[in-house]
Short mmCIF file of C-alpha atoms in Angstrom, two decimals:
data_model
loop_
_atom_site.label_atom_id
_atom_site.label_comp_id
_atom_site.label_asym_id
_atom_site.label_seq_id
_atom_site.Cartn_x
_atom_site.Cartn_y
_atom_site.Cartn_z
CA MET A 1 -244.28 -60.47 -17.55
CA PRO A 2 -245.49 -57.74 -19.94
CA ASP A 3 -249.15 -56.76 -19.96
CA ALA A 4 -250.83 -58.94 -22.57
CA ARG A 5 -253.05 -56.20 -23.99
CA ASP A 6 -250.18 -53.73 -24.39
CA PHE A 7 -247.91 -56.41 -25.85
CA ILE A 8 -250.49 -57.43 -28.46
CA LEU A 9 -251.20 -53.86 -29.48
CA THR A 10 -247.48 -53.06 -29.79
CA ASN A 11 -246.05 -56.24 -31.29
CA LEU A 12 -248.75 -57.90 -33.39
CA ARG A 13 -250.06 -56.57 -36.70
CA LEU A 14 -253.70 -55.73 -37.23
CA GLU A 15 -254.40 -57.03 -40.72
CA PRO A 16 -257.05 -58.87 -42.77
CA ALA A 17 -257.47 -62.48 -41.72
CA PRO A 18 -256.35 -65.02 -44.34
CA GLY A 19 -259.41 -66.49 -46.05
CA VAL A 20 -261.78 -64.02 -44.39
CA PRO A 21 -260.47 -60.57 -45.35
CA GLU A 22 -263.69 -58.94 -44.12
CA ILE A 23 -262.30 -59.48 -40.60
CA ARG A 24 -259.14 -57.89 -39.21
CA LEU A 25 -257.09 -59.63 -36.53
CA TYR A 26 -253.98 -58.97 -34.49
CA ARG A 27 -251.61 -61.55 -35.95
CA ALA A 28 -248.11 -62.62 -34.99
CA HIS A 29 -245.11 -62.23 -37.32
CA PRO A 30 -241.41 -63.11 -36.91
CA ALA A 31 -240.58 -59.83 -35.19
CA SER A 32 -243.36 -60.30 -32.61
CA ARG A 33 -241.17 -62.59 -30.48
CA LEU A 34 -244.13 -63.99 -28.62
CA SER A 35 -241.84 -65.81 -26.19
CA ARG A 36 -241.36 -62.47 -24.44
CA LEU A 37 -245.04 -62.60 -23.53
CA ILE A 38 -245.82 -66.29 -23.02
CA GLY A 39 -242.39 -67.70 -22.14
CA ASP A 40 -240.33 -70.38 -23.86
CA ASP A 41 -242.18 -73.36 -22.36
CA ALA A 42 -245.75 -72.16 -22.78
CA PRO A 43 -248.34 -74.00 -24.88
CA ALA A 44 -248.45 -73.02 -28.55
CA PRO A 45 -250.12 -69.59 -29.02
CA TYR A 46 -252.89 -70.80 -31.32
CA TRP A 47 -254.68 -67.47 -30.86
CA ALA A 48 -251.95 -65.59 -32.76
CA TYR A 49 -252.21 -67.51 -36.05
CA HIS A 50 -254.79 -68.67 -38.57
CA TRP A 51 -256.06 -72.25 -38.66
CA ALA A 52 -258.12 -73.91 -41.35
CA GLY A 53 -260.98 -75.07 -39.13
CA GLY A 54 -261.67 -71.63 -37.72
CA THR A 55 -261.17 -69.98 -41.08
CA VAL A 56 -263.59 -72.28 -42.91
CA LEU A 57 -266.20 -71.87 -40.18
CA ALA A 58 -265.90 -68.07 -40.22
CA ARG A 59 -266.15 -68.13 -44.02
CA TYR A 60 -269.28 -70.27 -43.83
CA VAL A 61 -270.92 -67.97 -41.29
CA LEU A 62 -270.19 -64.87 -43.39
CA ASP A 63 -271.63 -66.60 -46.46
CA HIS A 64 -274.68 -67.95 -44.55
CA PRO A 65 -275.59 -65.22 -42.03
CA ASP A 66 -279.02 -66.72 -41.37
CA CYS A 67 -277.36 -69.58 -39.47
CA VAL A 68 -276.43 -67.18 -36.65
CA ARG A 69 -278.77 -64.18 -36.96
CA GLY A 70 -280.72 -63.58 -33.77
CA ARG A 71 -279.17 -66.58 -32.01
CA ARG A 72 -277.04 -66.89 -28.88
CA VAL A 73 -273.70 -68.21 -30.08
CA VAL A 74 -270.68 -69.78 -28.38
CA ASP A 75 -267.35 -69.77 -30.22
CA LEU A 76 -265.74 -72.88 -28.71
CA GLY A 77 -261.95 -73.00 -28.76
CA ALA A 78 -262.14 -69.41 -29.94
CA GLY A 79 -258.44 -68.62 -30.30
CA SER A 80 -258.34 -65.25 -32.03
CA GLY A 81 -262.14 -65.01 -31.93
CA VAL A 82 -262.45 -64.97 -35.73
CA VAL A 83 -265.49 -67.28 -35.77
CA GLY A 84 -267.29 -65.39 -33.04
CA ILE A 85 -266.53 -62.09 -34.74
CA ALA A 86 -268.06 -63.44 -37.96
CA ALA A 87 -271.18 -64.43 -36.00
CA ALA A 88 -271.43 -61.00 -34.38
CA LEU A 89 -271.02 -59.25 -37.74
CA CYS A 90 -273.85 -61.38 -39.11
CA GLY A 91 -276.34 -60.40 -36.41
CA ALA A 92 -276.01 -62.97 -33.63
CA ALA A 93 -277.99 -61.95 -30.56
CA GLY A 94 -274.90 -62.45 -28.42
CA VAL A 95 -271.55 -64.18 -28.77
CA MET A 96 -269.26 -65.68 -26.15
CA GLY A 97 -265.73 -66.80 -27.02
CA VAL A 98 -264.46 -69.70 -24.91
CA ASP A 99 -260.81 -70.72 -24.78
CA ILE A 100 -258.52 -72.35 -22.22
CA ASP A 101 -255.59 -70.07 -23.11
CA PRO A 102 -255.58 -66.91 -20.94
CA TYR A 103 -253.85 -64.96 -23.71
CA ALA A 104 -256.76 -65.75 -26.03
CA ALA A 105 -258.96 -64.04 -23.45
CA SER A 106 -256.78 -60.94 -23.91
CA VAL A 107 -256.73 -60.89 -27.71
CA ILE A 108 -260.41 -61.70 -28.36
CA PRO A 109 -261.74 -58.35 -27.04
CA LEU A 110 -259.07 -56.48 -29.00
CA ASN A 111 -259.96 -58.30 -32.22
CA ALA A 112 -263.66 -57.76 -31.58
CA GLU A 113 -263.12 -54.04 -30.99
CA ALA A 114 -261.10 -53.78 -34.21
CA ASN A 115 -264.13 -55.11 -36.08
CA GLY A 116 -266.74 -52.99 -34.32
CA VAL A 117 -268.39 -55.82 -32.37
CA ILE A 118 -268.48 -57.05 -28.77
CA LEU A 119 -267.75 -60.60 -27.62
CA ALA A 120 -268.05 -61.90 -24.09
CA VAL A 121 -265.10 -64.10 -23.08
CA GLN A 122 -264.82 -67.15 -20.86
CA ASN A 123 -261.35 -68.42 -20.03
CA GLY A 124 -261.53 -72.13 -19.26
CA GLU A 125 -263.16 -75.31 -20.53
CA LEU A 126 -266.91 -75.72 -20.67
CA THR A 127 -267.99 -78.78 -18.70
CA ALA A 128 -271.74 -78.57 -19.31
CA PRO A 129 -273.92 -77.33 -22.17
CA PRO A 130 -274.02 -73.52 -22.11
CA ASP A 131 -277.05 -71.25 -22.29
CA ALA A 132 -276.88 -70.91 -26.07
CA ASP A 133 -278.63 -71.76 -29.31
CA LEU A 134 -275.56 -72.55 -31.40
CA ILE A 135 -271.98 -73.66 -30.81
CA LEU A 136 -269.38 -72.93 -33.49
CA ALA A 137 -266.33 -75.13 -32.99
CA GLY A 138 -263.25 -74.78 -35.17
CA ASP A 139 -260.20 -77.02 -34.80
CA ILE A 140 -261.27 -78.80 -31.62
CA PHE A 141 -260.55 -82.36 -32.81
CA TYR A 142 -256.78 -82.20 -33.32
CA GLU A 143 -255.67 -84.69 -30.63
CA PRO A 144 -257.25 -88.08 -29.83
CA GLU A 145 -257.88 -87.43 -26.12
CA LEU A 146 -259.22 -83.95 -26.75
CA ALA A 147 -261.34 -85.21 -29.65
CA ALA A 148 -262.98 -87.85 -27.45
CA ARG A 149 -263.71 -85.28 -24.74
CA MET A 150 -265.11 -82.78 -27.24
CA ALA A 151 -267.28 -85.43 -28.89
CA THR A 152 -268.82 -86.23 -25.52
CA PHE A 153 -269.37 -82.54 -24.78
CA CYS A 154 -270.88 -81.81 -28.21
CA THR A 155 -273.21 -84.81 -27.85
CA ALA A 156 -274.42 -83.43 -24.53
CA CYS A 157 -275.06 -80.09 -26.23
CA ILE A 158 -277.10 -81.75 -28.96
CA HIS A 159 -279.19 -83.52 -26.33
CA ALA A 160 -279.73 -80.13 -24.65
CA GLY A 161 -281.16 -78.74 -27.89
CA ILE A 162 -278.07 -76.75 -28.96
CA GLU A 163 -276.97 -76.91 -32.59
CA VAL A 164 -273.24 -77.56 -33.11
CA LEU A 165 -271.31 -76.67 -36.26
CA VAL A 166 -267.71 -77.84 -36.65
CA GLY A 167 -264.90 -76.60 -38.90
CA ASP A 168 -261.95 -78.87 -39.64
CA MET A 169 -259.43 -79.63 -42.39
CA GLY A 170 -259.75 -83.41 -41.93
CA ARG A 171 -257.50 -84.31 -39.03
CA LYS A 172 -257.30 -87.99 -38.14
CA PRO A 173 -259.15 -87.71 -34.77
CA LEU A 174 -262.16 -86.03 -36.41
CA PRO A 175 -265.24 -88.19 -35.54
CA LEU A 176 -266.71 -88.34 -39.02
CA ASP A 177 -269.37 -90.84 -37.93
CA LEU A 178 -270.86 -88.08 -35.75
CA LEU A 179 -270.82 -85.40 -38.44
CA THR A 180 -272.82 -84.39 -41.49
CA PRO A 181 -270.88 -82.30 -44.05
CA LEU A 182 -272.42 -78.97 -45.03
CA ALA A 183 -269.82 -77.16 -47.14
CA THR A 184 -266.23 -77.29 -48.37
CA TYR A 185 -263.93 -74.32 -48.95
CA ASP A 186 -260.30 -74.03 -49.99
CA VAL A 187 -258.68 -72.00 -47.21
CA PRO A 188 -255.17 -71.27 -45.91
CA ASP A 189 -253.80 -73.06 -42.85
CA PHE A 190 -250.92 -71.94 -40.65
CA GLY A 191 -247.63 -73.56 -41.66
CA GLN A 192 -248.97 -74.63 -45.06
CA THR A 193 -248.31 -73.14 -48.49
CA GLY A 194 -251.32 -72.07 -50.52
CA VAL A 195 -254.77 -73.35 -49.62
CA LEU A 196 -256.27 -76.72 -48.75
CA PRO A 197 -259.81 -78.07 -48.61
CA ALA A 198 -261.53 -77.75 -45.26
CA ARG A 199 -265.11 -78.55 -44.37
CA VAL A 200 -267.96 -77.36 -42.22
CA PHE A 201 -270.03 -80.06 -40.56
CA ARG A 202 -273.14 -80.30 -38.44
CA PHE A 203 -272.44 -82.40 -35.35
CA THR A 204 -275.25 -84.94 -35.07
CA GLY A 205 -274.17 -87.12 -32.15
CA ALA A 206 -275.32 -90.20 -34.07
CA SER A 207 -273.40 -92.42 -36.46
CA GLN A 208 -273.80 -91.51 -40.12
CA GLY A 209 -272.05 -94.64 -41.35
CA ASN A 210 -269.24 -92.47 -42.78
CA SER A 211 -265.64 -93.53 -42.28
CA ASN A 212 -263.72 -91.36 -44.73
#
């Protein structure tokens, strides 16, 4: 198996992130042939592409730097680290990117370095509220089972006094009754042409009576 860091540096392109051109990321392209790194049967390499939930959350943070300035931030389901990088650029006191994919743990420091910031990385799933002030969670509600687990985790974080902001393009498992919308942006999403509306929400952990 090739070294992940060397493979990323050699075979991915460092370029402005779609929707958040202030941030540069190592991104996959057809010639990257990621299967040489992760294998043919590996989980999808979400860390190598752009997704609407992360993009809209990073855009929101860059446009509203006071939401992260001076705070301890966790980028949950970090992928490429784009949301955590946005938080670090906007003056967060510290940022940790958390992702279950070990290759995300390789690319996040590279992306952070390319943008002149430092992110701590945890490879694995958080099972208890972290030592943080704010959780930024993009694209964590894309499957029903995962969505239920993440809703329980985010509720525990709220009860522990941690603010949770969520970015999503409106997937069916999104628990809208637990969310308060804050902003909407038209952003690109991997596999889609053009842009689509995606929203940033505050996770409340209590029903808002909203079902659409």
